[in-house]
Tab-separated table of C-alpha atoms in Angstrom:
chain	number	residue	atom	x	y	z
A	186	MET	CA	22.962	-33.614	11.469
A	187	LEU	CA	23.324	-29.860	11.181
A	188	GLN	CA	20.250	-27.707	11.682
A	189	LYS	CA	19.978	-23.948	11.243
A	190	TYR	CA	19.160	-21.855	14.323
A	191	GLU	CA	19.006	-18.207	15.220
A	192	THR	CA	19.507	-16.761	18.710
A	193	LEU	CA	18.510	-13.230	19.679
A	194	VAL	CA	20.524	-12.091	22.692
A	195	LEU	CA	19.670	-9.094	24.888
A	196	MET	CA	22.781	-7.760	26.646
A	197	SER	CA	23.185	-5.067	29.242
A	198	PRO	CA	23.867	-1.587	27.754
A	199	GLU	CA	26.590	-0.877	30.321
A	200	LEU	CA	28.846	-3.576	28.837
A	201	GLY	CA	31.708	-2.058	26.871
A	202	PRO	CA	32.215	-3.058	23.250
A	203	GLU	CA	35.126	-5.309	24.189
A	204	THR	CA	33.175	-7.297	26.802
A	205	ARG	CA	30.320	-7.595	24.320
A	206	GLN	CA	32.722	-8.864	21.695
A	207	GLU	CA	34.193	-11.276	24.218
A	208	LEU	CA	30.730	-12.703	24.978
A	209	LEU	CA	30.082	-13.147	21.264
A	210	ASP	CA	33.454	-14.806	20.787
A	211	THR	CA	32.773	-17.303	23.575
A	212	MET	CA	29.432	-18.147	21.957
A	213	SER	CA	30.877	-18.588	18.472
A	214	GLY	CA	33.747	-20.565	19.982
A	215	ILE	CA	31.271	-23.001	21.485
A	216	ILE	CA	29.440	-23.247	18.171
A	217	ASP	CA	32.652	-24.012	16.269
A	218	ARG	CA	33.832	-26.440	18.959
A	219	ASP	CA	30.599	-28.456	18.711
A	220	GLY	CA	30.921	-28.868	14.957
A	221	GLY	CA	28.711	-25.953	13.974
A	222	LYS	CA	29.269	-22.853	11.895
A	223	VAL	CA	28.306	-19.254	12.581
A	224	LEU	CA	26.556	-17.907	9.472
A	225	LEU	CA	25.684	-14.355	10.406
A	226	VAL	CA	26.166	-11.957	13.322
A	227	ASP	CA	23.525	-9.214	13.092
A	228	ASP	CA	23.892	-6.344	15.584
A	229	TRP	CA	20.743	-4.365	16.331
A	230	GLY	CA	22.616	-2.020	18.670
A	231	ILE	CA	21.138	-0.349	21.732
A	232	ARG	CA	17.352	-0.175	21.679
A	233	GLY	CA	14.770	1.032	24.144
A	234	LEU	CA	12.993	-1.839	25.865
A	235	ALA	CA	9.215	-2.143	26.111
A	236	TYR	CA	9.427	-2.769	29.859
A	237	PRO	CA	12.269	-2.492	32.376
A	238	VAL	CA	14.555	-5.539	32.463
A	239	LYS	CA	16.712	-5.680	35.628
A	240	ASN	CA	15.799	-2.028	36.232
A	241	VAL	CA	17.236	-0.973	32.883
A	242	MET	CA	15.182	0.589	30.120
A	243	ARG	CA	17.706	0.026	27.300
A	244	GLY	CA	19.442	-3.103	26.014
A	245	TYR	CA	21.943	-4.181	23.385
A	246	TYR	CA	20.462	-6.685	20.934
A	247	THR	CA	22.521	-9.113	18.852
A	248	ARG	CA	21.147	-11.776	16.542
A	249	LEU	CA	23.328	-14.824	15.820
A	250	GLU	CA	22.485	-17.139	12.909
A	251	TYR	CA	24.308	-20.432	12.939
A	252	ALA	CA	24.143	-24.103	12.022
A	253	LEU	CA	24.622	-26.632	14.816
A	254	PRO	CA	23.763	-30.255	15.568
A	255	GLY	CA	20.512	-30.364	17.487
A	256	GLU	CA	21.794	-31.846	20.723
A	257	SER	CA	24.491	-29.223	21.322
A	258	VAL	CA	22.114	-26.262	21.325
A	259	ALA	CA	21.330	-27.005	24.954
A	260	GLU	CA	25.047	-26.771	25.690
A	261	LEU	CA	25.215	-23.367	24.030
A	262	GLU	CA	22.214	-22.166	26.019
A	263	ARG	CA	23.743	-23.452	29.266
A	264	ASN	CA	26.792	-21.275	28.606
A	265	ILE	CA	24.582	-18.310	27.761
A	266	ARG	CA	22.832	-18.713	31.111
A	267	ILE	CA	26.191	-18.786	32.884
A	268	ALA	CA	27.357	-15.539	31.245
A	269	ASP	CA	26.336	-12.641	33.491
A	270	GLY	CA	26.082	-9.783	30.986
A	271	ILE	CA	23.246	-11.425	29.040
A	272	PHE	CA	19.737	-10.595	30.284
A	273	LYS	CA	17.513	-12.537	27.889
A	274	PHE	CA	17.944	-14.823	24.913
A	275	LEU	CA	15.643	-16.657	22.510
A	276	THR	CA	16.683	-19.520	20.234
A	277	VAL	CA	14.542	-20.299	17.170
A	278	LYS	CA	15.022	-23.180	14.735
A	279	LEU	CA	15.115	-21.855	11.178
A	280	ALA	CA	15.638	-24.581	8.589
A	281	ASP	CA	15.264	-28.269	9.189
A	282	HIS	CA	18.488	-29.462	7.678
A	283	TYR	CA	21.490	-27.574	6.453
A	284	GLU	CA	24.277	-28.944	4.311
A	285	MET	CA	27.646	-27.321	4.696
A	286	GLU	CA	28.472	-27.439	0.997
A	287	VAL	CA	25.048	-26.317	-0.216
A	288	GLU	CA	25.600	-22.991	1.504
A	289	SER	CA	28.647	-22.244	-0.726
A	290	ASP	CA	26.421	-21.038	-3.559
A	291	GLY	CA	28.235	-21.221	-6.908
A	292	LEU	CA	28.837	-17.904	-8.664
B	260	MET	CA	-41.279	3.305	4.791
B	261	ALA	CA	-38.194	3.255	6.986
B	262	TYR	CA	-35.527	1.435	5.062
B	263	LYS	CA	-33.957	-1.527	6.864
B	264	LYS	CA	-30.796	-0.184	8.530
B	265	ARG	CA	-28.010	-2.360	7.223
B	266	PHE	CA	-24.684	-2.148	8.982
B	267	ALA	CA	-22.071	-1.950	6.161
B	268	PRO	CA	-18.851	-3.352	7.608
B	269	ARG	CA	-15.609	-2.383	5.847
B	270	ARG	CA	-14.161	-5.304	3.860
B	271	LYS	CA	-11.722	-7.081	6.158
B	272	PHE	CA	-8.815	-8.947	4.609
B	273	CYS	CA	-5.823	-10.844	5.961
B	274	ARG	CA	-2.835	-8.556	5.650
B	275	PHE	CA	-0.445	-11.492	5.454
B	276	CYS	CA	-2.364	-13.302	2.715
B	277	GLU	CA	-2.702	-10.071	0.748
B	278	ASN	CA	0.993	-9.250	0.230
B	279	ASN	CA	2.880	-12.201	1.561
B	280	GLU	CA	6.269	-10.593	1.831
B	281	THR	CA	5.371	-8.651	4.990
B	282	PRO	CA	7.652	-10.349	7.513
B	283	LEU	CA	5.549	-12.026	10.212
B	284	ASP	CA	8.038	-12.768	12.959
B	285	TYR	CA	9.071	-11.528	16.361
B	286	LYS	CA	11.953	-9.505	14.948
B	287	HIS	CA	9.614	-6.863	13.476
B	288	PRO	CA	7.636	-5.468	16.409
B	289	GLU	CA	6.464	-2.440	14.440
B	290	ILE	CA	4.299	-4.726	12.259
B	291	LEU	CA	3.038	-6.755	15.235
B	292	LYS	CA	2.163	-3.527	17.041
B	293	ASP	CA	-0.875	-3.083	14.762
B	294	PHE	CA	-2.314	-6.333	16.127
B	295	ILE	CA	-2.194	-5.472	19.831
B	296	THR	CA	-4.347	-2.939	21.690
B	297	ASP	CA	-2.789	0.039	23.431
B	298	ARG	CA	-3.052	-1.993	26.620
B	299	GLY	CA	-0.911	-4.701	24.973
B	300	LYS	CA	-3.638	-7.303	24.401
B	301	ILE	CA	-3.807	-9.297	21.160
B	302	ILE	CA	-6.721	-8.136	18.974
B	303	ALA	CA	-9.248	-10.800	17.955
B	304	ARG	CA	-9.332	-12.224	14.441
B	305	ARG	CA	-12.880	-11.101	13.741
B	306	ILE	CA	-11.787	-7.483	14.215
B	307	THR	CA	-8.503	-7.467	12.310
B	308	GLY	CA	-9.726	-9.936	9.708
B	309	THR	CA	-6.597	-12.095	9.666
B	310	CYS	CA	-7.129	-15.680	8.543
B	311	ALA	CA	-6.882	-18.536	11.044
B	312	LYS	CA	-3.510	-19.789	9.815
B	313	HIS	CA	-1.829	-16.412	10.153
B	314	GLN	CA	-3.572	-15.617	13.429
B	315	ARG	CA	-2.050	-18.747	15.002
B	316	VAL	CA	1.420	-17.751	13.789
B	317	LEU	CA	0.755	-14.157	14.868
B	318	THR	CA	-0.035	-15.063	18.476
B	319	ARG	CA	3.153	-17.158	18.759
B	320	GLU	CA	5.274	-14.364	17.319
B	321	ILE	CA	3.693	-11.726	19.574
B	322	LYS	CA	4.385	-13.875	22.633
B	323	LYS	CA	7.992	-14.364	21.531
B	324	SER	CA	8.574	-10.662	20.976
B	325	ARG	CA	6.980	-9.885	24.339
B	326	GLN	CA	9.497	-12.256	25.907
B	327	MET	CA	12.375	-10.401	24.262
B	328	ALA	CA	11.106	-7.007	25.536
B	329	LEU	CA	10.264	-5.827	22.022
B	330	LEU	CA	6.545	-5.610	22.801
B	331	VAL	CA	4.803	-4.640	26.035
B	332	TYR	CA	3.033	-7.243	28.135
B	333	THR	CA	0.715	-4.620	29.658
B	334	ALA	CA	0.390	-0.865	29.492
B	335	THR	CA	1.030	-0.402	33.188
B	336	HIS	CA	4.720	-1.337	33.257
B	337	SER	CA	6.539	0.882	35.713
B	338	CYS	CA	8.605	2.443	32.959
B	339	GLU	CA	10.140	5.169	35.063
B	340	VAL	CA	13.410	3.779	36.425
B	341	LYS	CA	14.801	5.328	39.618
B	342	LYS	CA	18.350	5.941	38.392
B	343	ARG	CA	18.732	7.273	34.875
B	344	THR	CA	20.594	4.600	32.852
B	345	ILE	CA	22.607	5.377	29.762
């Protein structure tokens, strides 16, 4: 049963755009493979951090909104932990249930 | 006869009940910043006047945005980093 989640990911600023894109592609690949759907990729860009994370005062934020069955979120987070360019991440459940066809709002 | 000194507090209201489209979540640290002291501590309800329901949500959101380095935990973070990063 699909539920809507959102994950805010804090990546290292030294990563080039292509490695960043590659990280995002692996994440969305996992989401699609587990029967989910990426709804929105919202880039916040490089922002100053409130406190140093791994001795770095700036980080690249990306917010990923997606729908995924509940049990495969842990799988996504396991892969996020494996990836080395990602410093911090936070997954939040948005809506309780999400129907694939409801989202295609009629014109 | 000395009049009874009455402390006239300013009317406190819950900012999130007042106009309820102000986004109360960890993604907007500039709004949450009004509810923490300059040392980074969460200000009490009786001072900011927020209602109990929104104060409970507020503390969770502040703790989430602290975790994502959007808000400070304490004012004494060693912000100066030895090597200058980009």
